[in-house]
């Protein structure tokens, strides 16, 4: 049984902080389903588990995996975990690295300053379900490897190429050169999303929960769109707005 002073345990504890996740290109996942997804993708470095894991349904796939596994005591599992009732296993996982030139397909979702971990995770999950090619995170967006964000992705973090871009203008230039139409939501526009043609190469921008998309970023888009608001609410949750637009893209492509 590994103690708290063991190098692997110390390393896992450090990964609870963003700066160490960025330095090492690693992050933590917990729970059987999440670890299974990581094992399928071949990105798990090692697993730390407690005796509790033997009593959890479905744990056989983890216990029988060929990845290195090390037992630790239950208090350490609880310290590594972000849930109230951990299932008894935490895995150290390698980040998957993608470059924009590697992304094939014609549908990209851009998160521009999304701050709520649950919203970002849900946007990634929705993008995965809709068959998007990639999710691009602009500087100022919450850390995708935050435990709350990861839980909200429901494993889609392993299926969906996720890229980080600091230079929004540069990103737009690359996408335009590749023939993409870039859509930004704005209240200062006549056309609803249903009047837009999303059948071609499409990139949609989802903005910050409180402030939306920065005006200078809206001006770099090729099209401005808005979601109809018929009631008294002034805005939608970012993840809800993303789902509406994303599935309008899907609808148009299914019923050409």
Backbone as CSV, one residue per row, in Angstrom:
resi,resn,N_x,N_y,N_z,CA_x,CA_y,CA_z,C_x,C_y,C_z
1,UNK,0.851,-1.201,0.000,0.000,0.000,0.000,0.884,1.248,0.000
2,UNK,0.590,2.178,-0.913,1.391,3.399,-1.004,0.969,4.402,0.066
3,UNK,1.954,5.101,0.599,1.676,6.126,1.603,1.585,7.497,0.945
4,UNK,1.212,8.472,1.737,1.108,9.845,1.252,2.458,10.367,0.760
5,UNK,3.552,9.833,1.290,4.885,10.305,0.918,5.389,9.699,-0.388
6,UNK,4.652,8.754,-0.935,5.079,8.131,-2.185,5.029,9.136,-3.335
7,UNK,5.973,9.023,-4.246,6.080,9.965,-5.367,4.812,9.999,-6.222
8,UNK,4.231,8.842,-6.495,3.041,8.784,-7.349,1.834,9.428,-6.677
9,UNK,1.732,9.244,-5.366,0.625,9.855,-4.619,0.802,11.366,-4.567
10,UNK,2.031,11.804,-4.283,2.306,13.244,-4.251,1.985,13.891,-5.595
11,UNK,2.363,13.199,-6.650,2.113,13.726,-7.991,0.612,13.859,-8.252
12,UNK,-0.144,12.847,-7.871,-1.594,12.890,-8.067,-2.224,14.032,-7.276
13,UNK,-1.770,14.240,-6.061,-2.303,15.336,-5.240,-2.011,16.693,-5.877
14,UNK,-0.841,16.835,-6.476,-0.498,18.100,-7.143,-1.445,18.396,-8.302
15,UNK,-1.928,17.349,-8.956,-2.767,17.537,-10.141,-4.147,18.100,-9.810
16,UNK,-4.423,18.302,-8.543,-5.662,18.993,-8.177,-5.546,20.489,-8.463
17,UNK,-4.321,20.952,-8.728,-4.091,22.364,-9.038,-3.833,22.542,-10.534
18,UNK,-4.426,23.593,-11.084,-4.345,23.822,-12.532,-2.904,23.973,-13.022
19,UNK,-2.070,24.678,-12.241,-0.710,24.938,-12.733,0.069,23.648,-12.925
20,UNK,-0.160,22.666,-12.062,0.545,21.391,-12.209,-0.044,20.573,-13.360
21,UNK,-1.360,20.679,-13.558,-1.963,19.996,-14.711,-1.368,20.522,-16.010
22,UNK,-1.171,21.839,-16.070,-0.608,22.440,-17.280,0.866,22.078,-17.448
23,UNK,1.611,22.055,-16.333,3.033,21.709,-16.398,3.248,20.269,-16.855
24,UNK,2.433,19.371,-16.332,2.664,17.944,-16.564,1.867,17.369,-17.734
25,UNK,0.879,18.116,-18.222,0.036,17.567,-19.281,-0.759,16.367,-18.808
26,UNK,-1.125,16.381,-17.547,-1.877,15.291,-16.927,-3.047,15.871,-16.134
27,UNK,-4.049,15.026,-15.868,-5.156,15.440,-15.006,-5.733,14.213,-14.312
28,UNK,-6.604,14.448,-13.343,-7.210,13.367,-12.569,-8.629,13.093,-13.037
29,UNK,-8.987,11.819,-13.073,-10.390,11.452,-13.232,-10.721,10.440,-12.149
30,UNK,-11.970,10.404,-11.747,-12.378,9.468,-10.709,-13.681,8.786,-11.099
31,UNK,-13.911,7.651,-10.493,-15.129,6.908,-10.774,-14.920,5.885,-11.876
32,UNK,-15.673,4.806,-11.791,-15.480,3.673,-12.701,-15.727,4.051,-14.153
33,UNK,-16.853,4.711,-14.424,-17.193,5.018,-15.818,-16.129,5.894,-16.472
34,UNK,-15.700,6.914,-15.740,-14.717,7.838,-16.298,-13.385,7.136,-16.555
35,UNK,-12.954,6.334,-15.599,-11.680,5.632,-15.765,-11.767,4.633,-16.915
36,UNK,-12.918,3.965,-17.055,-13.100,3.043,-18.178,-12.940,3.758,-19.514
37,UNK,-13.502,4.965,-19.620,-13.377,5.733,-20.863,-11.904,6.054,-21.151
38,UNK,-11.170,6.425,-20.097,-9.749,6.703,-20.261,-8.965,5.474,-20.678
39,UNK,-9.333,4.321,-20.121,-8.667,3.068,-20.492,-8.927,2.723,-21.957
40,UNK,-10.153,2.947,-22.417,-10.488,2.671,-23.823,-9.636,3.511,-24.769
41,UNK,-9.360,4.746,-24.348,-8.582,5.651,-25.197,-7.077,5.459,-25.029
42,UNK,-6.674,4.644,-24.057,-5.254,4.367,-23.852,-4.464,5.532,-23.283
43,UNK,-5.115,6.374,-22.462,-4.442,7.576,-21.963,-4.223,7.558,-20.444
44,UNK,-4.493,6.431,-19.787,-4.327,6.346,-18.330,-2.885,5.978,-17.998
45,UNK,-2.233,6.806,-17.173,-0.866,6.512,-16.714,-0.883,5.453,-15.616
46,UNK,-1.672,5.704,-14.578,-1.784,4.744,-13.480,-3.041,5.029,-12.672
47,UNK,-3.437,4.040,-11.883,-4.665,4.124,-11.085,-4.315,3.952,-9.615
48,UNK,-4.875,4.805,-8.785,-4.792,4.671,-7.330,-6.165,4.225,-6.835
49,UNK,-6.188,3.208,-5.997,-7.489,2.691,-5.554,-7.429,2.282,-4.087
50,UNK,-8.596,2.220,-3.478,-8.705,1.741,-2.101,-9.484,0.428,-2.095
51,UNK,-9.553,-0.222,-0.949,-10.267,-1.499,-0.818,-11.743,-1.363,-1.203
52,UNK,-12.266,-0.161,-1.075,-13.680,0.069,-1.389,-14.003,-0.325,-2.824
53,UNK,-13.033,-0.206,-3.716,-13.275,-0.489,-5.129,-13.775,-1.915,-5.346
54,UNK,-13.315,-2.856,-4.511,-13.728,-4.251,-4.667,-15.227,-4.430,-4.438
55,UNK,-15.842,-3.485,-3.722,-17.266,-3.612,-3.383,-18.169,-2.832,-4.338
56,UNK,-17.579,-2.210,-5.339,-18.356,-1.381,-6.262,-18.682,-2.172,-7.523
57,UNK,-19.948,-2.165,-7.912,-20.361,-2.868,-9.125,-19.642,-2.308,-10.355
58,UNK,-19.179,-3.197,-11.197,-18.541,-2.777,-12.437,-17.059,-2.507,-12.327
59,UNK,-16.479,-2.757,-11.142,-15.063,-2.427,-10.943,-14.112,-3.434,-11.590
60,UNK,-14.655,-4.563,-12.079,-13.792,-5.617,-12.627,-12.937,-5.118,-13.791
61,UNK,-13.529,-4.252,-14.613,-12.792,-3.776,-15.789,-11.562,-2.973,-15.390
62,UNK,-11.654,-2.276,-14.270,-10.511,-1.498,-13.790,-9.490,-2.412,-13.124
63,UNK,-9.975,-3.284,-12.256,-9.071,-4.164,-11.516,-8.333,-5.138,-12.434
64,UNK,-8.942,-5.489,-13.557,-8.315,-6.445,-14.478,-7.534,-5.768,-15.601
65,UNK,-7.530,-4.442,-15.632,-6.819,-3.732,-16.699,-5.309,-3.911,-16.542
66,UNK,-4.588,-3.707,-17.641,-3.136,-3.892,-17.630,-2.386,-2.649,-17.171
67,UNK,-3.109,-1.568,-16.930,-2.484,-0.332,-16.455,-1.983,-0.528,-15.024
68,UNK,-0.889,0.140,-14.671,-0.356,0.050,-13.310,-1.389,0.523,-12.300
69,UNK,-1.578,-0.270,-11.242,-2.549,0.049,-10.188,-1.858,-0.037,-8.832
70,UNK,-2.169,0.911,-7.963,-1.532,0.964,-6.650,-2.595,1.224,-5.590
71,UNK,-2.538,0.443,-4.530,-3.522,0.607,-3.459,-3.085,1.715,-2.502
72,UNK,-4.043,2.542,-2.097,-3.831,3.557,-1.062,-4.990,3.456,-0.078
73,UNK,-4.869,4.135,1.059,-5.953,4.011,2.034,-7.121,4.939,1.678
74,UNK,-8.258,4.675,2.301,-9.491,5.404,1.975,-9.399,6.906,2.236
75,UNK,-8.764,7.355,3.338,-8.637,8.810,3.533,-7.906,9.506,2.387
76,UNK,-6.912,8.851,1.793,-6.194,9.449,0.663,-7.078,9.522,-0.580
77,UNK,-7.886,8.476,-0.783,-8.834,8.507,-1.907,-9.785,9.690,-1.742
78,UNK,-10.264,9.899,-0.526,-11.188,11.010,-0.277,-10.505,12.353,-0.499
79,UNK,-9.225,12.424,-0.174,-8.487,13.670,-0.391,-8.292,13.947,-1.882
80,UNK,-8.101,12.902,-2.652,-7.925,13.058,-4.092,-9.246,13.322,-4.806
81,UNK,-10.323,12.860,-4.196,-11.630,12.940,-4.841,-12.289,14.301,-4.644
82,UNK,-13.194,14.638,-5.575,-13.980,15.867,-5.465,-15.451,15.548,-5.224
83,UNK,-15.783,14.278,-5.020,-17.169,13.889,-4.777,-17.346,13.468,-3.322
84,UNK,-18.585,13.512,-2.855,-18.855,13.192,-1.452,-18.681,11.710,-1.161
85,UNK,-19.056,10.872,-2.120,-18.955,9.425,-1.923,-18.133,8.793,-3.045
86,UNK,-16.812,8.920,-2.973,-15.961,8.377,-4.043,-16.109,6.864,-4.166
87,UNK,-15.918,6.372,-5.385,-16.079,4.940,-5.652,-14.828,4.133,-5.335
88,UNK,-13.766,4.822,-4.952,-12.574,4.090,-4.534,-11.480,4.007,-5.571
89,UNK,-11.547,4.845,-6.607,-10.493,4.807,-7.628,-10.309,6.180,-8.254
90,UNK,-9.041,6.549,-8.446,-8.669,7.794,-9.120,-7.570,7.448,-10.120
91,UNK,-7.647,8.021,-11.308,-6.638,7.739,-12.334,-5.918,9.008,-12.746
92,UNK,-4.629,8.873,-12.999,-3.838,9.956,-13.593,-3.844,9.728,-15.103
93,UNK,-4.302,10.739,-15.828,-4.570,10.599,-17.263,-3.781,11.635,-18.057
94,UNK,-3.273,11.226,-19.206,-2.551,12.142,-20.096,-3.527,12.975,-20.916
95,UNK,-3.241,14.262,-21.028,-4.038,15.113,-21.906,-3.788,14.702,-23.354
96,UNK,-4.825,14.723,-24.142,-4.684,14.457,-25.573,-4.407,15.779,-26.279
97,UNK,-3.418,15.773,-27.139,-2.971,17.008,-27.787,-3.418,17.043,-29.246
98,UNK,-3.993,18.177,-29.646,-4.466,18.348,-31.023,-3.986,19.686,-31.565
99,UNK,-3.762,19.725,-32.867,-3.462,20.972,-33.569,-4.596,21.240,-34.547
100,UNK,-4.837,22.511,-34.837,-5.960,22.871,-35.698,-5.851,22.212,-37.071
101,UNK,-4.618,22.091,-37.564,-4.445,21.488,-38.895,-4.788,19.998,-38.902
102,UNK,-4.850,19.390,-37.704,-5.200,17.971,-37.622,-6.707,17.740,-37.628
103,UNK,-7.473,18.804,-37.438,-8.919,18.664,-37.297,-9.581,18.565,-38.665
104,UNK,-10.241,17.446,-38.877,-11.017,17.262,-40.098,-12.494,17.489,-39.772
105,UNK,-13.287,17.662,-40.789,-14.704,17.905,-40.553,-15.047,19.364,-40.754
106,UNK,-16.331,19.657,-40.668,-16.804,20.986,-41.057,-17.699,21.652,-40.020
107,UNK,-17.539,21.255,-38.751,-18.381,21.838,-37.700,-17.559,21.995,-36.423
108,UNK,-17.294,23.239,-36.054,-16.462,23.544,-34.888,-17.242,24.429,-33.919
109,UNK,-17.095,24.147,-32.638,-17.710,24.962,-31.587,-16.602,25.700,-30.845
110,UNK,-16.777,27.010,-30.677,-15.772,27.850,-30.018,-16.353,28.376,-28.710
111,UNK,-15.699,28.080,-27.589,-16.105,28.614,-26.285,-15.240,29.829,-25.982
112,UNK,-15.867,30.993,-25.958,-15.139,32.261,-25.832,-15.437,32.904,-24.479
113,UNK,-14.650,32.519,-23.469,-14.822,33.117,-22.152,-15.890,32.477,-21.296
114,UNK,-16.312,31.259,-21.630,-17.274,30.542,-20.783,-16.613,30.283,-19.431
115,UNK,-17.275,30.676,-18.352,-16.642,30.635,-17.032,-17.172,29.553,-16.106
116,UNK,-18.386,29.111,-16.330,-18.967,28.109,-15.436,-18.519,26.706,-15.860
117,UNK,-17.909,25.938,-14.952,-17.422,24.605,-15.326,-18.530,23.698,-15.857
118,UNK,-19.698,23.767,-15.226,-20.819,22.946,-15.680,-21.253,23.300,-17.082
119,UNK,-21.272,24.591,-17.387,-21.642,25.018,-18.740,-20.651,24.505,-19.773
120,UNK,-19.351,24.677,-19.493,-18.349,24.232,-20.462,-18.426,22.723,-20.671
121,UNK,-18.543,21.981,-19.574,-18.636,20.529,-19.699,-19.842,20.100,-20.510
122,UNK,-20.967,20.774,-20.291,-22.187,20.446,-21.033,-22.049,20.807,-22.504
123,UNK,-21.391,21.925,-22.801,-21.153,22.310,-24.199,-20.302,21.252,-24.903
124,UNK,-19.280,20.756,-24.218,-18.428,19.708,-24.800,-19.233,18.432,-25.024
125,UNK,-20.043,18.060,-24.050,-20.880,16.858,-24.176,-21.875,16.999,-25.330
126,UNK,-22.511,18.168,-25.432,-23.474,18.412,-26.508,-22.781,18.395,-27.864
127,UNK,-21.599,18.996,-27.936,-20.836,19.005,-29.189,-20.483,17.588,-29.622
128,UNK,-20.108,16.764,-28.666,-19.794,15.363,-28.939,-21.031,14.643,-29.470
129,UNK,-22.159,14.814,-28.789,-23.399,14.149,-29.198,-23.834,14.572,-30.594
130,UNK,-23.572,15.828,-30.942,-24.000,16.371,-32.232,-23.024,16.060,-33.362
131,UNK,-21.885,15.465,-33.030,-20.919,15.113,-34.061,-20.035,16.252,-34.510
132,UNK,-19.834,17.249,-33.646,-18.927,18.350,-33.992,-17.505,17.821,-34.164
133,UNK,-16.712,18.555,-34.944,-15.341,18.123,-35.238,-14.384,18.428,-34.100
134,UNK,-14.634,19.528,-33.380,-13.729,19.956,-32.308,-14.405,21.040,-31.487
135,UNK,-13.902,21.219,-30.273,-14.261,22.373,-29.437,-12.978,23.160,-29.203
136,UNK,-13.029,24.450,-29.490,-11.866,25.317,-29.310,-12.134,26.256,-28.144
137,UNK,-11.200,26.314,-27.203,-11.337,27.151,-26.013,-10.459,28.384,-26.161
138,UNK,-11.090,29.552,-26.082,-10.375,30.814,-26.189,-9.873,31.224,-24.807
139,UNK,-8.750,31.926,-24.771,-8.171,32.403,-23.513,-9.239,33.091,-22.664
140,UNK,-9.274,32.752,-21.381,-10.284,33.298,-20.486,-11.410,32.326,-20.202
141,UNK,-11.411,31.196,-20.916,-12.404,30.147,-20.674,-11.936,29.285,-19.505
142,UNK,-12.878,28.801,-18.711,-12.555,27.991,-17.538,-11.759,26.752,-17.951
143,UNK,-10.953,26.242,-17.027,-10.109,25.076,-17.277,-10.967,23.845,-17.563
144,UNK,-10.764,23.238,-18.711,-11.544,22.057,-19.079,-11.232,20.877,-18.169
145,UNK,-10.051,20.882,-17.525,-9.664,19.763,-16.678,-9.998,19.990,-15.205
146,UNK,-10.741,21.043,-14.937,-11.358,21.244,-13.631,-12.296,20.059,-13.371
147,UNK,-12.325,19.560,-12.143,-13.112,18.349,-11.860,-14.596,18.531,-12.171
148,UNK,-15.134,19.724,-11.924,-16.559,19.964,-12.210,-16.823,19.966,-13.711
149,UNK,-15.896,20.545,-14.475,-16.037,20.528,-15.930,-15.987,19.096,-16.439
150,UNK,-15.021,18.335,-15.958,-14.873,16.948,-16.401,-16.135,16.144,-16.135
151,UNK,-16.700,16.281,-14.936,-17.912,15.527,-14.614,-19.048,15.893,-15.558
152,UNK,-19.150,17.178,-15.893,-20.233,17.621,-16.779,-20.063,17.100,-18.202
153,UNK,-18.831,16.776,-18.610,-18.634,16.224,-19.959,-19.134,14.789,-20.060
154,UNK,-19.288,14.111,-18.932,-19.745,12.715,-18.910,-18.890,11.822,-19.818
155,UNK,-17.597,12.085,-19.846,-16.677,11.266,-20.625,-16.391,11.793,-22.014
156,UNK,-17.142,12.804,-22.461,-16.923,13.336,-23.813,-15.568,14.011,-23.961
157,UNK,-14.927,14.351,-22.849,-13.583,14.938,-22.917,-12.607,13.982,-23.602
158,UNK,-12.906,12.673,-23.573,-12.045,11.688,-24.221,-12.387,11.485,-25.701
159,UNK,-13.572,11.912,-26.110,-14.022,11.662,-27.486,-13.865,12.879,-28.388
160,UNK,-13.877,14.045,-27.794,-13.938,15.292,-28.551,-12.578,15.983,-28.589
161,UNK,-12.016,16.236,-29.769,-10.783,17.032,-29.821,-11.008,18.413,-29.208
162,UNK,-10.166,18.769,-28.244,-10.282,20.061,-27.560,-8.973,20.812,-27.753
163,UNK,-9.070,22.027,-28.260,-7.894,22.846,-28.534,-7.983,24.143,-27.751
164,UNK,-6.817,24.717,-27.461,-6.744,26.014,-26.792,-6.142,27.042,-27.749
165,UNK,-6.756,28.224,-27.807,-6.272,29.294,-28.675,-6.285,30.600,-27.897
166,UNK,-5.155,31.291,-27.853,-5.097,32.613,-27.225,-5.428,33.721,-28.220
167,UNK,-5.079,33.504,-29.473,-5.207,34.540,-30.504,-6.513,34.350,-31.274
168,UNK,-7.568,35.019,-30.828,-8.876,34.851,-31.459,-8.864,35.333,-32.907
169,UNK,-8.222,36.469,-33.133,-8.166,37.009,-34.495,-7.433,36.044,-35.426
170,UNK,-6.342,35.477,-34.924,-5.593,34.510,-35.716,-6.416,33.271,-36.026
171,UNK,-7.180,32.812,-35.037,-8.053,31.655,-35.242,-9.073,31.935,-36.340
172,UNK,-9.713,33.102,-36.256,-10.723,33.452,-37.262,-10.108,33.519,-38.656
173,UNK,-8.901,34.046,-38.740,-8.218,34.138,-40.029,-7.977,32.752,-40.620
174,UNK,-7.527,31.820,-39.779,-7.278,30.449,-40.240,-8.577,29.798,-40.709
175,UNK,-9.630,29.952,-39.904,-10.907,29.324,-40.255,-11.477,29.902,-41.551
176,UNK,-11.380,31.219,-41.696,-11.881,31.846,-42.931,-11.099,31.350,-44.145
177,UNK,-9.792,31.213,-43.988,-8.965,30.714,-45.093,-9.315,29.277,-45.462
178,UNK,-9.861,28.556,-44.496,-10.278,27.172,-44.751,-11.732,27.090,-45.210
179,UNK,-12.353,28.235,-45.418,-13.711,28.253,-45.961,-14.819,28.160,-44.943
180,UNK,-14.506,28.406,-43.671,-15.529,28.343,-42.631,-16.329,29.640,-42.559
181,UNK,-17.633,29.497,-42.335,-18.457,30.612,-41.895,-18.433,30.624,-40.375
182,UNK,-18.234,31.795,-39.788,-18.127,31.929,-38.333,-19.349,32.689,-37.837
183,UNK,-20.094,32.060,-36.928,-21.355,32.626,-36.451,-21.226,33.072,-34.998
184,UNK,-21.594,34.333,-34.750,-21.566,34.889,-33.394,-22.967,35.355,-33.030
185,UNK,-23.408,35.016,-31.828,-24.729,35.467,-31.389,-24.653,36.919,-30.945
186,UNK,-25.665,37.676,-31.334,-25.711,39.103,-31.015,-27.165,39.548,-30.985
187,UNK,-27.500,40.422,-30.047,-28.864,40.963,-29.994,-29.080,42.006,-31.076
188,UNK,-27.983,42.570,-31.567,-28.054,43.660,-32.544,-28.072,43.104,-33.966
189,UNK,-29.077,42.277,-34.253,-29.163,41.648,-35.569,-30.612,41.253,-35.825
190,UNK,-30.998,41.228,-37.068,-32.377,40.908,-37.432,-32.616,39.401,-37.540
191,UNK,-31.625,38.666,-38.048,-31.845,37.264,-38.408,-31.792,36.324,-37.206
192,UNK,-32.793,35.458,-37.119,-32.759,34.378,-36.144,-31.901,33.232,-36.695
193,UNK,-31.523,32.327,-35.817,-30.665,31.213,-36.241,-31.317,30.388,-37.343
194,UNK,-32.642,30.345,-37.377,-33.341,29.492,-38.343,-33.245,30.028,-39.773
195,UNK,-32.842,31.281,-39.912,-32.672,31.864,-41.249,-31.256,31.663,-41.778
196,UNK,-30.380,31.126,-40.938,-28.983,30.923,-41.334,-28.814,29.582,-42.031
197,UNK,-27.818,29.509,-42.895,-27.502,28.271,-43.604,-26.259,27.650,-42.972
198,UNK,-26.471,26.579,-42.209,-25.383,25.919,-41.497,-24.895,24.658,-42.217
199,UNK,-25.252,24.495,-43.479,-24.911,23.243,-44.166,-23.446,23.204,-44.612
200,UNK,-22.826,24.366,-44.767,-21.428,24.411,-45.165,-20.507,24.332,-43.961
201,UNK,-19.255,24.692,-44.149,-18.289,24.686,-43.042,-18.710,25.730,-42.014
202,UNK,-18.914,25.279,-40.790,-19.551,26.118,-39.772,-18.761,26.136,-38.476
203,UNK,-18.508,27.334,-37.953,-17.949,27.504,-36.607,-18.889,28.420,-35.843
204,UNK,-19.339,27.979,-34.676,-20.224,28.819,-33.869,-19.507,29.225,-32.587
205,UNK,-19.721,30.461,-32.175,-19.068,31.005,-30.980,-20.082,31.069,-29.847
206,UNK,-19.699,30.534,-28.687,-20.516,30.616,-27.476,-19.787,31.527,-26.498
207,UNK,-20.449,32.579,-26.043,-19.776,33.587,-25.242,-19.914,33.411,-23.741
208,UNK,-19.376,34.367,-23.032,-19.397,34.407,-21.569,-20.825,34.514,-21.041
209,UNK,-21.078,33.868,-19.903,-22.424,33.831,-19.331,-22.980,35.219,-19.035
210,UNK,-22.152,36.103,-18.511,-22.635,37.427,-18.099,-22.542,38.464,-19.210
211,UNK,-21.463,38.415,-19.967,-21.185,39.492,-20.924,-21.294,39.088,-22.387
212,UNK,-21.550,37.827,-22.653,-21.657,37.379,-24.034,-20.314,37.370,-24.742
213,UNK,-20.358,37.526,-26.048,-19.149,37.543,-26.871,-18.624,38.970,-26.945
214,UNK,-17.319,39.202,-26.733,-16.785,40.565,-26.847,-17.101,41.167,-28.217
215,UNK,-17.398,42.459,-28.220,-17.791,43.132,-29.461,-16.735,42.972,-30.550
216,UNK,-15.454,43.053,-30.158,-14.399,42.929,-31.167,-14.357,41.530,-31.771
217,UNK,-14.812,40.535,-31.016,-14.868,39.175,-31.543,-16.090,38.991,-32.441
218,UNK,-17.200,39.612,-32.058,-18.400,39.574,-32.915,-18.074,40.153,-34.284
219,UNK,-17.292,41.225,-34.288,-16.956,41.897,-35.550,-16.045,41.060,-36.445
220,UNK,-15.379,40.065,-35.860,-14.523,39.182,-36.655,-15.300,38.013,-37.261
221,UNK,-16.520,37.805,-36.781,-17.351,36.725,-37.316,-17.846,37.089,-38.711
222,UNK,-18.200,36.083,-39.475,-18.749,36.335,-40.814,-20.259,36.544,-40.772
223,UNK,-20.914,36.033,-39.715,-22.364,36.159,-39.599,-22.751,36.422,-38.141
224,UNK,-23.788,37.219,-37.955,-24.365,37.446,-36.633,-25.738,36.779,-36.587
225,UNK,-26.006,36.096,-35.488,-27.274,35.380,-35.351,-27.846,35.610,-33.962
226,UNK,-29.127,35.292,-33.804,-29.708,35.353,-32.465,-30.781,34.281,-32.314
227,UNK,-31.010,33.898,-31.073,-32.048,32.931,-30.720,-33.307,33.716,-30.370
228,UNK,-34.469,33.327,-30.883,-35.689,34.069,-30.541,-36.009,33.965,-29.053
229,UNK,-36.351,35.076,-28.454,-36.723,35.139,-27.038,-38.145,35.696,-26.972
230,UNK,-39.103,34.832,-26.717,-40.509,35.233,-26.753,-41.072,35.610,-25.384
231,UNK,-40.396,35.198,-24.330,-40.892,35.477,-22.988,-40.213,36.678,-22.361
232,UNK,-40.198,36.721,-21.048,-39.668,37.880,-20.334,-38.207,37.716,-19.934
233,UNK,-37.684,36.498,-20.015,-36.266,36.291,-19.695,-35.406,37.031,-20.711
234,UNK,-34.343,37.653,-20.222,-33.488,38.446,-21.102,-32.374,37.633,-21.745
235,UNK,-32.087,36.475,-21.173,-30.980,35.682,-21.710,-31.188,34.214,-21.386
236,UNK,-30.358,33.380,-22.015,-30.365,31.946,-21.778,-29.051,31.520,-21.139
237,UNK,-29.100,30.437,-20.392,-27.884,29.795,-19.913,-26.989,29.476,-21.112
238,UNK,-25.676,29.654,-20.952,-24.747,29.476,-22.073,-24.831,28.078,-22.674
239,UNK,-24.943,27.069,-21.824,-25.023,25.699,-22.331,-26.340,25.460,-23.059
240,UNK,-27.423,26.075,-22.575,-28.718,25.939,-23.246,-28.690,26.614,-24.606
241,UNK,-28.129,27.817,-24.658,-28.020,28.534,-25.933,-27.172,27.740,-26.920
242,UNK,-26.078,27.172,-26.415,-25.212,26.371,-27.283,-25.970,25.183,-27.853
243,UNK,-26.743,24.498,-27.008,-27.483,23.319,-27.460,-28.493,23.677,-28.544
244,UNK,-29.164,24.814,-28.385,-30.156,25.239,-29.382,-29.489,25.468,-30.734
245,UNK,-28.370,26.186,-30.723,-27.686,26.488,-31.986,-27.059,25.228,-32.580
246,UNK,-26.395,24.445,-31.740,-25.738,23.228,-32.219,-26.744,22.293,-32.888
247,UNK,-27.906,22.140,-32.270,-28.873,21.210,-32.847,-29.664,21.796,-34.007
248,UNK,-29.634,23.103,-34.184,-30.144,23.668,-35.430,-29.191,23.314,-36.570
249,UNK,-27.892,23.323,-36.286,-26.914,22.872,-37.283,-27.200,21.417,-37.661
250,UNK,-27.397,20.570,-36.657,-27.677,19.152,-36.903,-28.966,18.985,-37.706
251,UNK,-30.019,19.704,-37.311,-31.316,19.588,-37.997,-31.181,19.909,-39.482
252,UNK,-30.498,21.013,-39.776,-30.358,21.411,-41.176,-29.595,20.368,-41.985
253,UNK,-28.629,19.744,-41.364,-27.812,18.775,-42.103,-28.526,17.430,-42.276
254,UNK,-29.441,17.135,-41.365,-30.222,15.904,-41.493,-31.322,16.034,-42.534
255,UNK,-31.856,17.248,-42.660,-33.000,17.467,-43.558,-32.641,18.484,-44.625
256,UNK,-31.654,18.156,-45.422,-31.202,19.065,-46.477,-32.267,19.189,-47.570
